[in-house]
XYZ file of N, CA, C and O in Angstrom:
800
model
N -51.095 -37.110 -47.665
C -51.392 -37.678 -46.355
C -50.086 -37.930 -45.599
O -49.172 -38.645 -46.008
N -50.110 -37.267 -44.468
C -48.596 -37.731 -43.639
C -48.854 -38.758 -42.486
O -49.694 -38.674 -41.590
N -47.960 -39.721 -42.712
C -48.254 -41.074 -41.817
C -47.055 -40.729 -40.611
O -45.825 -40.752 -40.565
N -48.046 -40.435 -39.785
C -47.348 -40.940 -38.095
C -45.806 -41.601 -37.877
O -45.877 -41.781 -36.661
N -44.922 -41.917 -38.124
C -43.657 -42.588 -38.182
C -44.170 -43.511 -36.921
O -44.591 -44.657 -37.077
N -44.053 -42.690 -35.346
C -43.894 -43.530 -34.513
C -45.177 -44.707 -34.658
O -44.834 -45.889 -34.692
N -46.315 -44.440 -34.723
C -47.443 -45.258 -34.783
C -47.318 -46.674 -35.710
O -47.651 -47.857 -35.648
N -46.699 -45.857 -36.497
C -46.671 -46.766 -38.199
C -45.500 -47.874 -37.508
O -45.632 -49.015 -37.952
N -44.480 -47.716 -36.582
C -43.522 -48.343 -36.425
C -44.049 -49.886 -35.114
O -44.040 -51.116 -35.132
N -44.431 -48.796 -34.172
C -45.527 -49.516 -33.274
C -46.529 -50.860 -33.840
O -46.715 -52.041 -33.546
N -47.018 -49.869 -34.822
C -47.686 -51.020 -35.334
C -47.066 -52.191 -35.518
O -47.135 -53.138 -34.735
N -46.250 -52.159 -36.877
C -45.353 -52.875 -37.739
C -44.586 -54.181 -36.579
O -44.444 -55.401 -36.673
N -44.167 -52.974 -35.340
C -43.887 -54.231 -34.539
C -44.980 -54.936 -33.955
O -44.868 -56.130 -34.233
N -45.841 -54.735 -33.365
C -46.980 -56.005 -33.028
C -47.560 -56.568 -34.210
O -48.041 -57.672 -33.959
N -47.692 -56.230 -35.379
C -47.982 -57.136 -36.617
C -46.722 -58.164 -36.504
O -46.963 -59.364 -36.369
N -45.431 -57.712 -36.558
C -44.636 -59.067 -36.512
C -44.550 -59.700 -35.559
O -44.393 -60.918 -35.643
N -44.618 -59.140 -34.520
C -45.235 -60.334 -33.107
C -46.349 -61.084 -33.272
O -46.355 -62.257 -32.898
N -47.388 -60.531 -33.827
C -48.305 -61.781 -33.810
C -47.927 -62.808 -35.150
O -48.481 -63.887 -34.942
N -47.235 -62.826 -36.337
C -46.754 -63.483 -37.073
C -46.586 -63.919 -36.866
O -47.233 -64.962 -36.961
N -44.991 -63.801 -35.998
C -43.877 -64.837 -35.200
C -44.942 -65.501 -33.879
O -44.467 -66.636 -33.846
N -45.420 -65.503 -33.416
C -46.121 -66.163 -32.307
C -47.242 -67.106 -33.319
O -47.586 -68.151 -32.767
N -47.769 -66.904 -34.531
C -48.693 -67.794 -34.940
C -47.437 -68.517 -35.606
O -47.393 -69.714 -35.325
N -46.833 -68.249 -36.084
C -45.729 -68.899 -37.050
C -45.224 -70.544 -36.112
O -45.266 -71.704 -36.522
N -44.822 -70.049 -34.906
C -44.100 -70.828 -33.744
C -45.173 -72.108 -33.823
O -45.045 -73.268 -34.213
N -46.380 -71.287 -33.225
C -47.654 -72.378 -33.145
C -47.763 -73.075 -33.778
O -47.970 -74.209 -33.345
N -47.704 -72.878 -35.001
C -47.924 -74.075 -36.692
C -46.997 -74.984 -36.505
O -47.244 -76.158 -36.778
N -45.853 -74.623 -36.040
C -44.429 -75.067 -36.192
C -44.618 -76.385 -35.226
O -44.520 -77.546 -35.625
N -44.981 -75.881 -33.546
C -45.123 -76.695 -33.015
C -46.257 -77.984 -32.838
O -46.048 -79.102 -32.367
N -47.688 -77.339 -33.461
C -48.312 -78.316 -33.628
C -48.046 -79.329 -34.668
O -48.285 -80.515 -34.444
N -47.638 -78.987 -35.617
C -47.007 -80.321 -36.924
C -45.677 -81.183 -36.152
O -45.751 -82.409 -36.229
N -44.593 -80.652 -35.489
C -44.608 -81.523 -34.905
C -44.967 -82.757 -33.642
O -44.515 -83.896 -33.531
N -46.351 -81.715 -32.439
C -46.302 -82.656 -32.576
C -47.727 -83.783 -32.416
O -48.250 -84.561 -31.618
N -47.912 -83.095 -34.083
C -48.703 -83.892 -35.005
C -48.112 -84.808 -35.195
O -48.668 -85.895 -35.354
N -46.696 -84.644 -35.241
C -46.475 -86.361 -36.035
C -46.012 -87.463 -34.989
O -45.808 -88.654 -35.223
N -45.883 -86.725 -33.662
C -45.753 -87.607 -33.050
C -44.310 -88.412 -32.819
O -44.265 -89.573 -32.413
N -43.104 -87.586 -33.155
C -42.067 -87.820 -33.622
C -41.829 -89.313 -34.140
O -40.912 -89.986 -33.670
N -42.604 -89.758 -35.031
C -42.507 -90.992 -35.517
C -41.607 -91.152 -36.857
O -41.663 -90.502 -37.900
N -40.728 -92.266 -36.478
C -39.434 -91.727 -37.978
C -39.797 -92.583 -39.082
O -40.507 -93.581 -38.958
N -39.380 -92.241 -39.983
C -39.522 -92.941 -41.757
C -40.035 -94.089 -41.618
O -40.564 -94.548 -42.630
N -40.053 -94.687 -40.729
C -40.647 -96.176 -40.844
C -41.942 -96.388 -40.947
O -42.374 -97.128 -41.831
N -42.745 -95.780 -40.072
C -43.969 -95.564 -40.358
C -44.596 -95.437 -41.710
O -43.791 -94.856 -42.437
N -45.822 -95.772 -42.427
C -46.055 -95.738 -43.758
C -47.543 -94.591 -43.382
O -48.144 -94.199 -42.382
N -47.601 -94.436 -44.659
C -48.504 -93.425 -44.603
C -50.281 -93.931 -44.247
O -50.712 -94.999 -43.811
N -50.914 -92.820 -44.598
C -52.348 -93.062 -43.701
C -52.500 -94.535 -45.254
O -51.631 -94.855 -46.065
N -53.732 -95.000 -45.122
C -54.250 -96.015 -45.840
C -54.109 -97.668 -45.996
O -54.284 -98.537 -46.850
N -53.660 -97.526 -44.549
C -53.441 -99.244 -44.617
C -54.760 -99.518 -43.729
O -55.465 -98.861 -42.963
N -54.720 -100.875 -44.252
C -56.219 -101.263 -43.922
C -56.179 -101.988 -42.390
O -55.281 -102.768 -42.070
N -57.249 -101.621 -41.531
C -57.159 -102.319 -39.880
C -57.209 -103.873 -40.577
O -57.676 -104.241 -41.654
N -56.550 -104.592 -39.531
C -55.791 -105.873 -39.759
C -56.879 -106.708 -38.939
O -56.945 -106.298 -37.780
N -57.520 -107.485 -39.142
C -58.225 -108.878 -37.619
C -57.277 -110.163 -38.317
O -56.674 -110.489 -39.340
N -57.666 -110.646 -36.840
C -56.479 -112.164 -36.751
C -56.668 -112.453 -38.182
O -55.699 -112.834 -38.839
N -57.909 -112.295 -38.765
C -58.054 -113.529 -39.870
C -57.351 -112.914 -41.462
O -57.114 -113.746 -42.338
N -57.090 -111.560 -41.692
C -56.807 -111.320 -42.453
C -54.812 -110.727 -42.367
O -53.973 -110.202 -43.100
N -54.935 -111.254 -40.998
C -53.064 -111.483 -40.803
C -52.369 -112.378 -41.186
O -52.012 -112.911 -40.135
N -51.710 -113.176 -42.389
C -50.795 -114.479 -42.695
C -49.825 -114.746 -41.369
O -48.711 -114.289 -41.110
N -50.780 -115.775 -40.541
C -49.759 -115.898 -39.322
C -48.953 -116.624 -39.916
O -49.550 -117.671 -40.169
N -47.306 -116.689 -40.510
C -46.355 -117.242 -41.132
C -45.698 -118.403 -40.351
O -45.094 -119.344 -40.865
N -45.941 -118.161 -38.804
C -45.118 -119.110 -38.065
C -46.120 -120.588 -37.714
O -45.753 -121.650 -37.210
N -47.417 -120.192 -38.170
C -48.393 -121.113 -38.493
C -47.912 -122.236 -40.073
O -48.405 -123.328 -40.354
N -47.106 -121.669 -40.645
C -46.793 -122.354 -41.801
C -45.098 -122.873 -42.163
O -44.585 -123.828 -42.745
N -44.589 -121.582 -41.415
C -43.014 -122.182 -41.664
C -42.609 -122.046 -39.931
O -42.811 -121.236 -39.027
N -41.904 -123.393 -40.112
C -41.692 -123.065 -38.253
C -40.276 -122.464 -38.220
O -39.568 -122.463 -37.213
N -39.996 -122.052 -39.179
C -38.801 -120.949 -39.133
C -38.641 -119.477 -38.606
O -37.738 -118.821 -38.089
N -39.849 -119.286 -38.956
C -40.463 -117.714 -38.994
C -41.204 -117.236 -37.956
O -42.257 -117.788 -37.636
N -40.747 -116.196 -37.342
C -41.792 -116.138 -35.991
C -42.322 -114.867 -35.820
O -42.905 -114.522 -34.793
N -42.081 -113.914 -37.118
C -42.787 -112.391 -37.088
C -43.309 -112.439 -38.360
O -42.794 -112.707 -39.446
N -44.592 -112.084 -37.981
C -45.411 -111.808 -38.791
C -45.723 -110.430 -38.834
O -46.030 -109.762 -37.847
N -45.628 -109.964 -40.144
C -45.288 -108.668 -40.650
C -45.875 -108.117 -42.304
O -45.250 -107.877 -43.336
N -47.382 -108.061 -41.966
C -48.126 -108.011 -43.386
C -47.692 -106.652 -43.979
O -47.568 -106.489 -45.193
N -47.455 -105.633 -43.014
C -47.473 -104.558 -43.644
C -46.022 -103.830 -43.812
O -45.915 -102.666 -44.198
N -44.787 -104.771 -43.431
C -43.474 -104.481 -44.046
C -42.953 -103.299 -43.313
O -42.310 -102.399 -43.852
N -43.296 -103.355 -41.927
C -42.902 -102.576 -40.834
C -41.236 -102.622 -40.260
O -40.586 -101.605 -40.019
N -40.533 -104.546 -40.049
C -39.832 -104.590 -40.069
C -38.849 -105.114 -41.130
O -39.239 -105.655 -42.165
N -37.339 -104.895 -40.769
C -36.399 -104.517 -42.078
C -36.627 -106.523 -41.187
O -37.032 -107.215 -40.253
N -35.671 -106.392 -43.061
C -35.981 -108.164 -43.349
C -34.409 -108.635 -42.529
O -34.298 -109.693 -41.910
N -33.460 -107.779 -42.656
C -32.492 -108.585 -41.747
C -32.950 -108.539 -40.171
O -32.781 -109.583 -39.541
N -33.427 -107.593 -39.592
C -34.153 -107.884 -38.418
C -35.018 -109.214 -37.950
O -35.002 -109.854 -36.899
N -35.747 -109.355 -39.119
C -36.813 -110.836 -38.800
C -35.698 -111.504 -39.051
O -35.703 -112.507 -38.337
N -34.731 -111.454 -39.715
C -33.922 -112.823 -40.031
C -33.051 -112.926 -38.441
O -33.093 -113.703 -37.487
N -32.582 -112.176 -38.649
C -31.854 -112.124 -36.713
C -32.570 -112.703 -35.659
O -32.062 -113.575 -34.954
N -33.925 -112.212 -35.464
C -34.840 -112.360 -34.462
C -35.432 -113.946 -34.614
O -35.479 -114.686 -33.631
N -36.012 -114.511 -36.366
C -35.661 -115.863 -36.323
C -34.528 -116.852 -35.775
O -34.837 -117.945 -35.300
N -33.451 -116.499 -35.846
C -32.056 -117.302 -35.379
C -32.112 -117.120 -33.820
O -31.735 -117.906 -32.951
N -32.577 -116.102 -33.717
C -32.509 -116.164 -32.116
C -33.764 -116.791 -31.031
O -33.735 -117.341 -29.930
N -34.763 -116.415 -31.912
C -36.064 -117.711 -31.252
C -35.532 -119.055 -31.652
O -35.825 -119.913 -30.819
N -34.813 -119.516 -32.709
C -34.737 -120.862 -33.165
C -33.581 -121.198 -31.608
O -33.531 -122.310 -31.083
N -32.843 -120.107 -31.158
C -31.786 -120.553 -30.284
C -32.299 -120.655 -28.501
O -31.625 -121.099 -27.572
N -33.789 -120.046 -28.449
C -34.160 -119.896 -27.156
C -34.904 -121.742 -27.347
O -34.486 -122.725 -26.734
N -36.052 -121.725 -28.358
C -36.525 -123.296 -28.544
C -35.579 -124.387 -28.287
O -35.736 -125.246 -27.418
N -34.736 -124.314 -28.974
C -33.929 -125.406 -28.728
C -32.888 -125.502 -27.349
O -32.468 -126.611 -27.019
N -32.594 -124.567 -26.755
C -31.747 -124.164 -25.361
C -32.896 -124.363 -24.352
O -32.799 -125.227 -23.480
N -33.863 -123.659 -24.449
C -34.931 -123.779 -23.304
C -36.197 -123.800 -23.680
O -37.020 -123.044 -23.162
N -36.607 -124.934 -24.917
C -37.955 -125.195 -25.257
C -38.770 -123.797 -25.154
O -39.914 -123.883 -24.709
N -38.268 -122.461 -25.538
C -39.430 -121.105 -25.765
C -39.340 -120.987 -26.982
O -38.358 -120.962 -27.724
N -40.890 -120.881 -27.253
C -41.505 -120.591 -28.359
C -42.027 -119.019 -28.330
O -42.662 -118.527 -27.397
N -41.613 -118.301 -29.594
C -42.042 -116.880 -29.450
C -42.742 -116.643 -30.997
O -42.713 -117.433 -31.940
N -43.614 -114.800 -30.919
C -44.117 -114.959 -31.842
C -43.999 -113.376 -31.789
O -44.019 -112.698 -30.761
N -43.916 -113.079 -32.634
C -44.123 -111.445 -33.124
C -45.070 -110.837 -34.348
O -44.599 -110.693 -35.476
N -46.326 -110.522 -34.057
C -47.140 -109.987 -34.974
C -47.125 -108.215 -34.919
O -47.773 -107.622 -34.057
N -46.290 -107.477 -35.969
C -46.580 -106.053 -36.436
C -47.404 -105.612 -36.991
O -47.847 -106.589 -37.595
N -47.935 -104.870 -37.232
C -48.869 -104.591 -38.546
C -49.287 -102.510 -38.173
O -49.464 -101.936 -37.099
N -49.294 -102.108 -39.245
C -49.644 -100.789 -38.826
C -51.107 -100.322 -38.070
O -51.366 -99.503 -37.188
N -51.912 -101.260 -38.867
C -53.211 -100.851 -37.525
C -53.706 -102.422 -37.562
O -53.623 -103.259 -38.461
N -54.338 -102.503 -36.023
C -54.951 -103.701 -36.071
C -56.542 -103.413 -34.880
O -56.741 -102.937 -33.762
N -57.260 -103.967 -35.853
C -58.651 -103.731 -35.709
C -59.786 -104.425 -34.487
O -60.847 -105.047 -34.528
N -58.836 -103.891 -33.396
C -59.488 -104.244 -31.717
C -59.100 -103.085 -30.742
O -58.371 -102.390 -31.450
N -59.147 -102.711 -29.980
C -59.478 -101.961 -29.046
C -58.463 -103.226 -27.865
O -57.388 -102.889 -27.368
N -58.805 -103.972 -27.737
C -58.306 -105.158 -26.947
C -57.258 -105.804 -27.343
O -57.380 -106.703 -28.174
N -56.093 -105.476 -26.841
C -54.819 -105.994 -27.753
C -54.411 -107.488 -27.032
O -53.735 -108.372 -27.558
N -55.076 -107.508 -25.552
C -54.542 -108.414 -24.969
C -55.401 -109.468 -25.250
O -54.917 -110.540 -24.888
N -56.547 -109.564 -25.786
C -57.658 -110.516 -26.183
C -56.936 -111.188 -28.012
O -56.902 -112.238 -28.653
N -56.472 -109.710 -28.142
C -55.999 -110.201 -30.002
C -54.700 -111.135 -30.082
O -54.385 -111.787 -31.077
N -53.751 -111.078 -28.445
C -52.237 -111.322 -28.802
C -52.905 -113.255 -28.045
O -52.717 -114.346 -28.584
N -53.479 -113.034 -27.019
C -53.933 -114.685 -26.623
C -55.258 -115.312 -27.785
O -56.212 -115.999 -27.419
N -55.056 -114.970 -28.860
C -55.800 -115.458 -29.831
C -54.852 -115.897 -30.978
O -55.026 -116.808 -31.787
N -53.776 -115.013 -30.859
C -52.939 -115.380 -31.831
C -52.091 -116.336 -30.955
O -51.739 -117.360 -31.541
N -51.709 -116.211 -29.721
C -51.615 -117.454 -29.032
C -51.516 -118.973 -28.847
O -50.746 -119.920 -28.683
N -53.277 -118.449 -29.032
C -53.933 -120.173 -28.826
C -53.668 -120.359 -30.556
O -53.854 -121.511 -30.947
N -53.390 -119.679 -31.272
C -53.466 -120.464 -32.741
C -51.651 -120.542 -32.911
O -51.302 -120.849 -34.051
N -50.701 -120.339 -32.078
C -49.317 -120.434 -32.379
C -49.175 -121.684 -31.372
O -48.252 -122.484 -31.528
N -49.862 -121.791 -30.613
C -49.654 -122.721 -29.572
C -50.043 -124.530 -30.044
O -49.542 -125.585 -29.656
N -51.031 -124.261 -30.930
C -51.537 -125.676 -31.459
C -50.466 -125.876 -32.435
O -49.963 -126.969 -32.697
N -50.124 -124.661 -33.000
C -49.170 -124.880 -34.649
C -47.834 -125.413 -33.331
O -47.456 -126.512 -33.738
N -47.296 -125.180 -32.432
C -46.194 -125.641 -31.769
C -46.569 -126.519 -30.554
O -46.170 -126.331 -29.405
N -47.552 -127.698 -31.050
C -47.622 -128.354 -30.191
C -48.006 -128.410 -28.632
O -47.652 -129.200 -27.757
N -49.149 -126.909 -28.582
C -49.705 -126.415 -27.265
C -48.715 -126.464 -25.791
O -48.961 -126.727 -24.614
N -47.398 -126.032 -26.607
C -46.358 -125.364 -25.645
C -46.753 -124.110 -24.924
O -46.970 -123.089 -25.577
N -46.849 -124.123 -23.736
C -47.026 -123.096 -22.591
C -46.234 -122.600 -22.629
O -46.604 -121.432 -22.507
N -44.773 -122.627 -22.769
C -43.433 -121.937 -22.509
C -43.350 -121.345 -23.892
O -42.649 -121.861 -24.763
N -44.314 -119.891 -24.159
C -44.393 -119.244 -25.217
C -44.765 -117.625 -25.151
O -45.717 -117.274 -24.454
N -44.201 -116.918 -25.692
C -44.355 -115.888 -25.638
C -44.752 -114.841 -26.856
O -43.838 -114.652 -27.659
N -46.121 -114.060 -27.130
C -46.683 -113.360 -28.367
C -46.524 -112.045 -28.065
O -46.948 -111.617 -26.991
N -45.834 -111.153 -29.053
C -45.781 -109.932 -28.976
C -46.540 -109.287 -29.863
O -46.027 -109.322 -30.981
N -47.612 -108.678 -29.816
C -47.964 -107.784 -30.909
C -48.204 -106.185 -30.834
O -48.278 -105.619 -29.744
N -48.310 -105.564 -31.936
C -47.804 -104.203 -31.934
C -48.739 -103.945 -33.327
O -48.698 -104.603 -34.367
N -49.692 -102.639 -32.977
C -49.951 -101.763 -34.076
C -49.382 -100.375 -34.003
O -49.552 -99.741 -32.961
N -48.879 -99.965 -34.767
C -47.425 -99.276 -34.864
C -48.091 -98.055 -35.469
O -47.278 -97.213 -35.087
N -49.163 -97.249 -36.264
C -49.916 -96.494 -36.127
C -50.668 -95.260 -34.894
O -50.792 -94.054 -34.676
N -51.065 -96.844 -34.275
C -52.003 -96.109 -33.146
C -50.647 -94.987 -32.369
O -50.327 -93.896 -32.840
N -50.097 -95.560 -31.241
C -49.313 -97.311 -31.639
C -49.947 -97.741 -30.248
O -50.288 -97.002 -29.324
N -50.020 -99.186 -30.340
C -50.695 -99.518 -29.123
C -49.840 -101.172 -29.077
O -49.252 -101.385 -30.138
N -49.714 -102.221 -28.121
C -49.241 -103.375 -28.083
C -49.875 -104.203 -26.666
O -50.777 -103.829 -25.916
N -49.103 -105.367 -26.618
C -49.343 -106.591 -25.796
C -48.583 -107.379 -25.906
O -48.387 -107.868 -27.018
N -47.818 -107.831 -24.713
C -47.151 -109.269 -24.801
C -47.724 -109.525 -23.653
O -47.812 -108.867 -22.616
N -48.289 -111.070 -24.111
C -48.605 -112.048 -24.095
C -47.590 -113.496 -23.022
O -47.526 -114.512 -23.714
N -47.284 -113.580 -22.407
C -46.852 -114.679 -21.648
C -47.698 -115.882 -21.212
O -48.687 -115.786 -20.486
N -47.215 -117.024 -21.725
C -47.689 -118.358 -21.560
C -47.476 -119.261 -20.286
O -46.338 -119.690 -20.096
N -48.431 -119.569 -19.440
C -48.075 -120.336 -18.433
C -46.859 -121.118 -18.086
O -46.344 -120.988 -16.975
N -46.496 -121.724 -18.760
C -45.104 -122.106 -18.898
C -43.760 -121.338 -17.892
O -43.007 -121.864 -17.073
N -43.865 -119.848 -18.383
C -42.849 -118.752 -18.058
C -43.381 -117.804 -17.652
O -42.982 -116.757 -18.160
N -44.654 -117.662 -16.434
C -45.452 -117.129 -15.796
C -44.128 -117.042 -14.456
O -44.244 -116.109 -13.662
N -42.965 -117.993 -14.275
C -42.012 -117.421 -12.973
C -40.662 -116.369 -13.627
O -40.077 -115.418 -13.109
N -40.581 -116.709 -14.318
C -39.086 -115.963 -14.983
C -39.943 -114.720 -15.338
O -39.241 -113.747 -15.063
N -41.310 -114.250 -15.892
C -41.793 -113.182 -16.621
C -42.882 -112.983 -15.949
O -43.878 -113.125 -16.659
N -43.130 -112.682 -14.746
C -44.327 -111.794 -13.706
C -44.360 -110.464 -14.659
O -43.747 -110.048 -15.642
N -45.347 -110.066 -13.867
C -46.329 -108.949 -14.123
C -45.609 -107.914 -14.430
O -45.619 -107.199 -15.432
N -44.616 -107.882 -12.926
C -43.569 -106.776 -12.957
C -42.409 -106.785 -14.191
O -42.291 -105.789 -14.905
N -41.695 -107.796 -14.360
C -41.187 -108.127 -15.707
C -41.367 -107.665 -16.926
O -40.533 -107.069 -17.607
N -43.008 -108.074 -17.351
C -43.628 -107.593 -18.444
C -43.959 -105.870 -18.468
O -43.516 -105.169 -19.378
N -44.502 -105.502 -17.733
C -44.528 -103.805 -17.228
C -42.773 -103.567 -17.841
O -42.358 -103.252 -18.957
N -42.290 -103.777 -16.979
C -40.730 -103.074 -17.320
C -39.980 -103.892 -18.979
O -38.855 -103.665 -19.423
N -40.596 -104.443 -19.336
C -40.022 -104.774 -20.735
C -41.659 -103.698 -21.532
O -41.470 -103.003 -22.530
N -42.483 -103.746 -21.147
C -42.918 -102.818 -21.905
C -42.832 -101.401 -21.962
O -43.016 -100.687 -22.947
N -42.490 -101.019 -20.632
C -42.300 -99.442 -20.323
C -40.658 -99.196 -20.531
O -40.268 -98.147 -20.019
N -39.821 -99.851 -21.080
C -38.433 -99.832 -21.703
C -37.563 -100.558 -22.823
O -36.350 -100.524 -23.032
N -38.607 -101.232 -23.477
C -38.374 -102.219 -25.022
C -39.144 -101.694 -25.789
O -38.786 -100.988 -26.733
N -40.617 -102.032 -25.419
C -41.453 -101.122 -26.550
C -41.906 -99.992 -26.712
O -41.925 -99.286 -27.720
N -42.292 -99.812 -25.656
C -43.138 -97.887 -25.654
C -42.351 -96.747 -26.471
O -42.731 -96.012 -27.381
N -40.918 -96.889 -25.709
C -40.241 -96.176 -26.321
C -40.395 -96.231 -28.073
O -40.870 -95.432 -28.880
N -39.878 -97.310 -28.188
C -39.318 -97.286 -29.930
C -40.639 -97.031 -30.567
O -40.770 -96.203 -31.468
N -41.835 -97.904 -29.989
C -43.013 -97.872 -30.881
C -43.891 -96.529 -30.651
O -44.896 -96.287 -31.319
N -43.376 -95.652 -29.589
C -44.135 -94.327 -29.961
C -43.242 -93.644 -30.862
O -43.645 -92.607 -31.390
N -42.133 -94.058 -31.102
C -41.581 -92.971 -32.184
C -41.496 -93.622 -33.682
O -40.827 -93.371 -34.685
N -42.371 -94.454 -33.388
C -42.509 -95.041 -34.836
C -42.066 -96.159 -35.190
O -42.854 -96.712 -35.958
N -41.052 -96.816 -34.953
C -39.566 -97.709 -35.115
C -40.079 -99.188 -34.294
O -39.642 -99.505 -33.188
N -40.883 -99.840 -34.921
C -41.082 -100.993 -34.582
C -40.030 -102.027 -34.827
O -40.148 -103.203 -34.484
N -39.071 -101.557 -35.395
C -37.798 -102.460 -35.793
C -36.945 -102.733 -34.495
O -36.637 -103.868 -34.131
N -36.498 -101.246 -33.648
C -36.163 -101.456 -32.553
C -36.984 -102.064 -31.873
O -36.588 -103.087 -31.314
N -38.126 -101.718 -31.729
C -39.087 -102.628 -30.736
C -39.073 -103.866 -30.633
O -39.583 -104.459 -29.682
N -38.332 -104.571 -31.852
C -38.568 -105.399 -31.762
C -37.125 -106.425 -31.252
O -37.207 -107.535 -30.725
N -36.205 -105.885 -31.497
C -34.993 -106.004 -31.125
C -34.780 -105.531 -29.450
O -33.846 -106.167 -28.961
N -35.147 -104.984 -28.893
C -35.083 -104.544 -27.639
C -35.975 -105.501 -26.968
O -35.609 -105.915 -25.868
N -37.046 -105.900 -27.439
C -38.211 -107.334 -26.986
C -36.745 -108.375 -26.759
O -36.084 -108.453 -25.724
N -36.573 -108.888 -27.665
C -35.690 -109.785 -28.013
C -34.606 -109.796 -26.567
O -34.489 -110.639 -25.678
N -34.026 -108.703 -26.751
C -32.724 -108.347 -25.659
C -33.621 -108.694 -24.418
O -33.368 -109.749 -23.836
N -34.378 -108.111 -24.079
C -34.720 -108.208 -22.737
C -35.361 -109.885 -22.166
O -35.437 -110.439 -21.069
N -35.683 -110.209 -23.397
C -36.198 -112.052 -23.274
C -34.777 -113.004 -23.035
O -34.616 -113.889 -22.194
N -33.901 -112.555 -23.973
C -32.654 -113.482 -24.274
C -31.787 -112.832 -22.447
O -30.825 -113.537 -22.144
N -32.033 -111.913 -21.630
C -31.684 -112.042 -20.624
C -32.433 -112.370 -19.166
O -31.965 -112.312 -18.029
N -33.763 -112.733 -19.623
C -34.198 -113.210 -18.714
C -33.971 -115.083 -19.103
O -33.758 -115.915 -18.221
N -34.051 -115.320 -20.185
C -33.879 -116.703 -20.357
C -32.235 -117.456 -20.298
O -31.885 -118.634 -20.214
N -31.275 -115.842 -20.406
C -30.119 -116.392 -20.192
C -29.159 -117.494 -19.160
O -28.269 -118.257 -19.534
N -29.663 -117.282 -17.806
C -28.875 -118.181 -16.820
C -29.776 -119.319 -17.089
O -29.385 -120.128 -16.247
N -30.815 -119.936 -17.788
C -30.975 -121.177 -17.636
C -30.473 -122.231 -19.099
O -30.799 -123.397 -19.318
N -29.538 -121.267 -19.972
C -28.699 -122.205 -20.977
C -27.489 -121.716 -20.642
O -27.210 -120.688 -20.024
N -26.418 -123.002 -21.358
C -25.224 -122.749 -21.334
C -24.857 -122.304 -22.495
O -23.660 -122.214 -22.766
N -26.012 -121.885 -23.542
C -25.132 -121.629 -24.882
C -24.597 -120.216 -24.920
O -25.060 -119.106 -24.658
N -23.138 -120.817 -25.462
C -22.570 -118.991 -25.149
C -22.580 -117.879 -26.274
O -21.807 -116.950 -26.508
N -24.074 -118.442 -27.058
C -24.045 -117.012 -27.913
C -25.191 -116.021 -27.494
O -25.541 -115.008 -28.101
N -25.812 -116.649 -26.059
C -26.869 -115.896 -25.374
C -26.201 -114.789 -24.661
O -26.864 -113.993 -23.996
């Protein structure tokens, strides 16, 4: 049997064109399947979180103000972010709260973060001048929360632009650690001109 050269060659090249064109495709949907979310993220099987099965910690130690069941953020981070709420409370009576968790089991984040709220607010003496951040870092989806108190320093517009440049970012790529550190930055400069302490 004598095989065609040119045909056989013809072929051979649109067989590897469609390879390379399905090849690309795979390539690009896995990433972005993942959503460029980095190592921090844990894998599928953590269980959706409700208020009641979250250890709100700052309910028990008034040291602690992130609550973090599912070990999202690095522990020198909460330790930082503690020293630095302990330095906004005492400079300008704000109370803050940070709940992570990889999934949390509402649809309504802003109903879940003024629930955890009203239960951080009694544990601190139903201080208005308080602020709840929470974050499911999965979806990823969030809410902060602002307390009457600091309804003038933190308008609408405020909160929009600390969320569309503190969190969105870090927490669509996974990295609730930054998220949570960039929260921080953007609070410690809106609360800055009303202390004199100069490690703000």
């Amino acid at each position: 049997m004598q095989i065609n050269t040119g045909k056989y060659i013809r072929f051979m090249n649109k067989f590897l064109a469609i390879v390379t064109i399905v090849g690309i495709a795979i390539i690009g949907f896995s990433a972005c399947s993942n959503n460029g979310k980095s190592g921090a993220v844990k894998e599928d099987g953590l269980p959706e979180r409700s208020i009641d099965d979250i250890e709100m910690v700052m309910m028990t130690d008034s040291g602690n103000h992130v609550a973090d069941p599912d070990g999202f953020v690095l522990p020198k981070t909460i330790e930082q972010t503690n020293k630095r709420i302990y330095k906004l409370q005492t400079a300008s009576g704000v109370n803050m709260a940070f709940v992570v968790a990889g999934k949390i089991k509402t649809e309504d984040m802003r109903e879940f973060a003024l629930q955890v709220g009203t239960k951080y607010g009694k544990a601190a003496g139903n201080n208005q001048k308080a602020i709840v951040v929470v974050m499911a870092v999965e979806n990823p989806k969030w809410y902060m929360a602002i307390g009457n108190g600091l309804k003038k320093e933190f308008p609408d517009t405020v909160c929009q632009q600390i969320n569309n440049e503190s969190i969105a970012p870090h927490l669509g790529r996974g990295n609730p650690d930054k998220a949570v550190n960039a929260v921080m930055d953007a609070v410690y400069e809106r609360i800055k001109p009303k202390t004199n302490d100069s490690d703000f």
